[in-house]
Short mmCIF file of C-alpha atoms in Angstrom, two decimals:
data_model
loop_
_atom_site.label_atom_id
_atom_site.label_comp_id
_atom_site.label_asym_id
_atom_site.label_seq_id
_atom_site.Cartn_x
_atom_site.Cartn_y
_atom_site.Cartn_z
CA UNK H 1 -13.51 5.62 6.43
CA UNK H 2 -15.15 8.39 4.50
CA UNK H 3 -15.02 8.70 0.72
CA UNK H 4 -11.77 10.48 -0.14
CA UNK H 5 -11.88 10.21 -3.91
CA UNK H 6 -11.50 13.53 -5.64
CA UNK H 7 -10.09 15.37 -2.62
CA UNK H 8 -6.82 17.25 -2.94
CA UNK H 9 -3.94 14.96 -2.03
CA UNK H 10 -2.98 17.00 1.05
CA UNK H 11 -6.47 16.46 2.45
CA UNK H 12 -6.19 12.73 1.81
CA UNK H 13 -2.91 12.73 3.76
CA UNK H 14 -4.51 14.61 6.66
CA UNK H 15 -7.51 12.30 6.82
CA UNK H 16 -5.38 9.14 6.80
CA UNK H 17 -3.02 10.53 9.43
CA UNK H 18 -5.90 11.55 11.66
CA UNK H 19 -8.06 8.46 11.18
CA UNK H 20 -5.25 5.94 11.48
CA UNK H 21 -3.42 7.70 14.29
CA UNK H 22 -6.24 9.04 16.44
CA UNK H 23 -9.51 7.30 15.65
CA UNK H 24 -8.37 3.76 14.87
CA UNK H 25 -5.24 3.85 17.05
CA UNK H 26 -3.31 1.49 14.81
CA UNK H 27 -6.26 -0.84 14.18
CA UNK H 28 -6.69 0.19 10.55
CA UNK H 29 -6.01 -3.22 9.02
CA UNK H 30 -8.83 -4.90 10.91
CA UNK H 31 -11.27 -2.05 10.27
CA UNK H 32 -10.36 -1.93 6.57
CA UNK H 33 -10.44 -5.62 5.73
CA UNK H 34 -12.14 -7.63 8.48
CA UNK H 35 -14.69 -5.38 10.18
CA UNK H 36 -17.69 -6.83 8.31
CA UNK H 37 -18.64 -9.71 6.03
CA UNK H 38 -18.51 -7.40 3.02
CA UNK H 39 -15.01 -6.20 3.90
CA UNK H 40 -13.86 -9.79 4.44
CA UNK H 41 -15.21 -10.71 1.00
CA UNK H 42 -13.30 -7.78 -0.51
CA UNK H 43 -10.16 -8.94 1.24
CA UNK H 44 -10.59 -12.51 -0.01
CA UNK H 45 -11.20 -11.42 -3.61
CA UNK H 46 -8.18 -9.10 -3.54
CA UNK H 47 -6.03 -11.84 -2.05
CA UNK H 48 -7.05 -14.33 -4.74
CA UNK H 49 -6.28 -11.89 -7.56
CA UNK H 50 -2.90 -10.92 -6.11
CA UNK H 51 -1.87 -14.52 -5.54
CA UNK H 52 -2.98 -15.55 -9.04
CA UNK H 53 -1.11 -12.68 -10.72
CA UNK H 54 2.05 -13.09 -8.64
CA UNK H 55 2.41 -16.64 -9.94
CA UNK H 56 2.98 -15.16 -13.40
CA UNK H 57 5.99 -13.00 -12.56
CA UNK H 58 9.39 -13.13 -10.94
CA UNK H 59 10.96 -9.86 -9.92
CA UNK H 60 14.11 -8.64 -8.24
CA UNK H 61 12.93 -5.17 -7.29
CA UNK H 62 9.71 -3.26 -7.16
CA UNK H 63 7.93 -0.08 -6.22
CA UNK H 64 4.75 -0.14 -4.18
CA UNK H 65 2.48 2.86 -4.02
CA UNK H 66 0.40 3.13 -0.86
CA UNK H 67 1.45 0.03 1.06
CA UNK H 68 -0.99 0.76 3.84
CA UNK H 69 -0.26 -1.62 6.70
CA UNK H 70 1.93 -3.84 4.51
CA UNK H 71 -0.75 -6.50 4.26
CA UNK H 72 -0.20 -6.99 0.52
CA UNK H 73 3.55 -6.34 0.70
CA UNK H 74 3.81 -9.50 2.77
CA UNK H 75 2.24 -11.42 -0.13
CA UNK H 76 4.79 -9.95 -2.54
CA UNK H 77 7.69 -10.95 -0.33
CA UNK H 78 6.23 -14.39 0.40
CA UNK H 79 6.33 -14.97 -3.34
CA UNK H 80 9.81 -13.50 -3.76
CA UNK H 81 11.58 -13.03 -0.40
CA UNK H 82 14.83 -11.80 -1.99
CA UNK H 83 13.20 -8.92 -3.87
CA UNK H 84 14.01 -5.36 -2.88
CA UNK H 85 11.02 -3.06 -2.51
CA UNK H 86 10.60 0.68 -2.21
CA UNK H 87 7.33 1.63 -0.51
CA UNK H 88 5.90 5.12 -0.96
CA UNK H 89 3.01 6.41 1.12
CA UNK H 90 1.81 9.94 1.72
CA UNK H 91 0.58 9.15 5.22
CA UNK H 92 3.09 9.08 8.06
CA UNK H 93 0.70 6.97 10.12
CA UNK H 94 0.14 4.37 7.40
CA UNK H 95 3.84 4.14 6.65
CA UNK H 96 4.50 3.68 10.36
CA UNK H 97 2.11 0.73 10.42
CA UNK H 98 3.82 -0.77 7.38
CA UNK H 99 7.24 -0.38 9.02
CA UNK H 100 5.97 -2.03 12.19
CA UNK H 101 4.31 -4.92 10.33
CA UNK H 102 7.24 -5.51 7.97
CA UNK H 103 10.07 -5.13 10.49
CA UNK H 104 11.34 -8.65 9.79
CA UNK H 105 12.16 -7.73 6.18
CA UNK H 106 15.48 -5.98 5.63
CA UNK H 107 15.06 -5.48 1.89
CA UNK H 108 12.49 -2.65 2.08
CA UNK H 109 12.95 1.11 1.87
CA UNK H 110 10.16 3.34 3.17
CA UNK H 111 9.42 6.79 1.75
CA UNK H 112 6.90 9.20 3.24
CA UNK H 113 6.17 11.20 0.13
CA UNK H 114 3.49 12.37 -2.22
CA UNK H 115 3.95 9.91 -5.06
CA UNK H 116 3.65 12.70 -7.61
CA UNK H 117 6.79 14.21 -6.05
CA UNK H 118 8.68 10.94 -5.57
CA UNK H 119 11.89 10.76 -7.60
CA UNK H 120 14.15 7.76 -7.80
CA UNK H 121 17.15 6.97 -9.93
CA UNK H 122 16.27 3.30 -9.77
CA UNK H 123 14.63 1.39 -12.55
CA UNK H 124 11.90 -0.83 -11.20
CA UNK H 125 10.92 -4.18 -12.63
CA UNK H 126 7.58 -4.26 -10.88
CA UNK H 127 5.00 -1.66 -9.84
CA UNK H 128 2.35 -2.61 -7.33
CA UNK H 129 -0.59 -0.76 -5.81
CA UNK H 130 -3.89 -1.84 -4.29
CA UNK H 131 -6.79 0.56 -3.73
CA UNK H 132 -4.71 3.72 -3.97
CA UNK H 133 -5.13 5.17 -7.45
CA UNK H 134 -8.72 6.13 -6.61
CA UNK H 135 -7.42 8.74 -4.14
CA UNK H 136 -5.57 10.72 -6.81
CA UNK H 137 -7.79 13.50 -8.11
CA UNK H 138 -5.63 13.90 -11.23
CA UNK H 139 -5.13 10.40 -12.60
CA UNK H 140 -3.42 11.69 -15.73
CA UNK H 141 -0.61 13.21 -13.63
CA UNK H 142 -0.32 9.98 -11.72
CA UNK H 143 0.09 7.92 -14.85
#
């Protein structure tokens, strides 16, 4: 996948929709995390950090920005299967993969939305995001 940092958010959406839907034909997770030894190492390091940090918290609800295929969402719910999660992703294709991969979980809401435009009346106990913030050209607005 090309470097998307600094691009306008609508271009990021277009690239993810095109790459995931047309070029990778739903095989994004493998290409992203397991396609090379370096990617596998990145996956393993991310997994270890997530698992270590999840041991420190207990949560009833959470908000995940950019769930991708749901690979890390599964770790969240393995740790706390009763938690309710709202997942927000700008890419229709990525959100579709997450819905497909997380179909067994009934406590998830999926929102195809630019996170900067996402509005919820809920108060979240937990915010979670892996490798997404880098795609926001204006990090101050994100925060």
